[in-house]
Short mmCIF file of C-alpha atoms in Angstrom, two decimals:
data_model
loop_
_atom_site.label_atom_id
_atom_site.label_comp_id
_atom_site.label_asym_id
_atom_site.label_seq_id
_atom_site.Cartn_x
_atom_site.Cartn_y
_atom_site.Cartn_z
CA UNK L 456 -0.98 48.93 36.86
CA UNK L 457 -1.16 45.15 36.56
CA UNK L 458 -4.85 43.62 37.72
CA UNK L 459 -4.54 40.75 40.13
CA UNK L 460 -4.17 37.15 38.58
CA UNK L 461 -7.68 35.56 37.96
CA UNK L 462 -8.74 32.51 39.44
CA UNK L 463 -7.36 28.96 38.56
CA UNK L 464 -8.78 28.14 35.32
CA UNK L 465 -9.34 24.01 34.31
CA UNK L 466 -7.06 23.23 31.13
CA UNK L 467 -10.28 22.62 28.81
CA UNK L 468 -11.13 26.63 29.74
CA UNK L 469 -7.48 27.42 27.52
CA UNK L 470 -8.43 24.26 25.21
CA UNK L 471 -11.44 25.76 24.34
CA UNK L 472 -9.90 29.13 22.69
CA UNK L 473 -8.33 28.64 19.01
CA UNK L 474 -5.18 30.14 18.94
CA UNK L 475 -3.78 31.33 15.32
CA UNK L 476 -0.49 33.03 14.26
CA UNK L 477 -1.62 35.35 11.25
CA UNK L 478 0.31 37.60 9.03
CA UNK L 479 -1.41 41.11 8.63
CA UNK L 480 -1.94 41.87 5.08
CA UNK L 481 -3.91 45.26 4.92
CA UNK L 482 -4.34 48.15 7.52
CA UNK L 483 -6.96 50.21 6.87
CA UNK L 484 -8.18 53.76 8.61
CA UNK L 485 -11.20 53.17 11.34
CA UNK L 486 -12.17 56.62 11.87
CA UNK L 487 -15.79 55.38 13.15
CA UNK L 488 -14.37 53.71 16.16
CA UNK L 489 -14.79 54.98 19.37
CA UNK L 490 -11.20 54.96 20.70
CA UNK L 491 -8.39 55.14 17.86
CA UNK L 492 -8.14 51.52 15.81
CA UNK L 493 -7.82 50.08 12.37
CA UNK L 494 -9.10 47.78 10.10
CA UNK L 495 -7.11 45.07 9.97
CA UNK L 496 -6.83 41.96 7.41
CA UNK L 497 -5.18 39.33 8.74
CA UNK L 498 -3.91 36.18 6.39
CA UNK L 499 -4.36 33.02 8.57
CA UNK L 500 -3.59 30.21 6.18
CA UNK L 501 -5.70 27.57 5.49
CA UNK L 502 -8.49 29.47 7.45
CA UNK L 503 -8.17 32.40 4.44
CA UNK L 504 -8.00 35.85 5.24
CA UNK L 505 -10.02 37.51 8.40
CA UNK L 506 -10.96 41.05 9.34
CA UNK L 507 -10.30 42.67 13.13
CA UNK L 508 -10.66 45.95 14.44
CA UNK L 509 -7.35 46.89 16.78
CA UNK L 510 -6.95 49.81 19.12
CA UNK L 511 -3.13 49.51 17.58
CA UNK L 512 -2.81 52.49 16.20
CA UNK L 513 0.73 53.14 18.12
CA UNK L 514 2.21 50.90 15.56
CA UNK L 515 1.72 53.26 11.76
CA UNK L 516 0.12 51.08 9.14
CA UNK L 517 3.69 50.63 7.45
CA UNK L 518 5.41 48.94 10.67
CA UNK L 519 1.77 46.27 10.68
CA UNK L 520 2.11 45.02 7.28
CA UNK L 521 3.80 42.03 6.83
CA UNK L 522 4.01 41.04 10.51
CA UNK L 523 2.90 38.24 11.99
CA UNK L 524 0.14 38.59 15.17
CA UNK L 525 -1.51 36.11 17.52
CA UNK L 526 -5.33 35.80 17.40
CA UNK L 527 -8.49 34.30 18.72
CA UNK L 528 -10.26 33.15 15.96
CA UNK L 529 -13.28 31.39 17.75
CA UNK L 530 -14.95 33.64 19.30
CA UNK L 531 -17.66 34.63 16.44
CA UNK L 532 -18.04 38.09 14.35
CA UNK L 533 -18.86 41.52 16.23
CA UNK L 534 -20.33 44.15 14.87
CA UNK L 535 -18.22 47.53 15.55
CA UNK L 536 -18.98 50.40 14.68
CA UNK L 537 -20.54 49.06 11.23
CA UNK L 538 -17.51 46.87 10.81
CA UNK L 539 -17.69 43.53 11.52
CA UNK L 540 -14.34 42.34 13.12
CA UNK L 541 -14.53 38.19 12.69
CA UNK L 542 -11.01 37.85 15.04
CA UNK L 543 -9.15 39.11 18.28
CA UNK L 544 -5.93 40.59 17.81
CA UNK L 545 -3.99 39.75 21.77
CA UNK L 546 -1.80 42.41 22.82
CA UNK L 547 -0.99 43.60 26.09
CA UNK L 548 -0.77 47.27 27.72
CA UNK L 549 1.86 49.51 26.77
CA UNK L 550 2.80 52.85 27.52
CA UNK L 551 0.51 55.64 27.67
CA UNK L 552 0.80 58.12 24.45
CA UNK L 553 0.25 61.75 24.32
CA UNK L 554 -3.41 61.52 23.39
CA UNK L 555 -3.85 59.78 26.99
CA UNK L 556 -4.68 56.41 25.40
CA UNK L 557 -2.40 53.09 25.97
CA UNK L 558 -0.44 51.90 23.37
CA UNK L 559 -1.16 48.05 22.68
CA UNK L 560 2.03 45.77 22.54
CA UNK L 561 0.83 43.41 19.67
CA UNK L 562 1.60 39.49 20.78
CA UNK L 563 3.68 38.19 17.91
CA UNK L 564 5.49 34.83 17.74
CA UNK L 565 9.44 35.52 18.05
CA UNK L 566 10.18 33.56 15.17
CA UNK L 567 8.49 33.33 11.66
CA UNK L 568 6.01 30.98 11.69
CA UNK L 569 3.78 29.38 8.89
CA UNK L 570 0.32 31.28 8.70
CA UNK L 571 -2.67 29.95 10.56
CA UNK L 572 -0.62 27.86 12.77
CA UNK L 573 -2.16 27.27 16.26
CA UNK L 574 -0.51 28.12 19.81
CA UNK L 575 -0.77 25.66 22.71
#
């Protein structure tokens, strides 16, 4: 089901969020999590390499590495679970799996990109 649009948002609102195209480098087993994610390291360029945790665990660790993933890397470090995940990997619904969770679609540019590039 798709939720409603939000209200209008001023351009400084969008401005505000950094925006990076990352390459993952490591996937890593979260079994502390409370819905099904991994560890991910995430090579964003010039900023150096950053951790997130990802309820992606549709995708197996083999088809991650190596591709490239949009992220919000302003928002500040959470702790989870004991892990501290410094960025946001976006994705967006997909289907539901046989465990009853929803896959997440990983946002990914269409084209190769160079690492730690920003969206706008």
């Amino acid at each position: 089901m798709t939720p409603e649009a939000k209200p209008a948002a001023e351009y400084a609102n969008f401005d505000a969020l950094d925006i990076r195209v990352g390459t993952i480098t490591q996937v890593l087993p979260f079994p502390r999590a409370r819905n099904p994610s991994y560890k991910i390291e995430v090579d964003l360029g010039p900023l150096g390499l950053r951790w997130s945790s990802a309820q992606v665990t549709n995708y197996s660790p083999e088809e991650l590495l190596g591709s490239q993933v949009c992220c919000i890397v302003n928002f500040g470090a959470r702790n989870i679970a004991g892990f501290t995940s410094e960025i946001l990997i976006l994705g967006a619904p997909g289907e539901t799996m046989e465990s009853g969770h929803t896959g997440v679609i990983v946002v990914s540019p269409r084209s190769r990109v160079e690492d730690g590039s920003a969206l706008f």
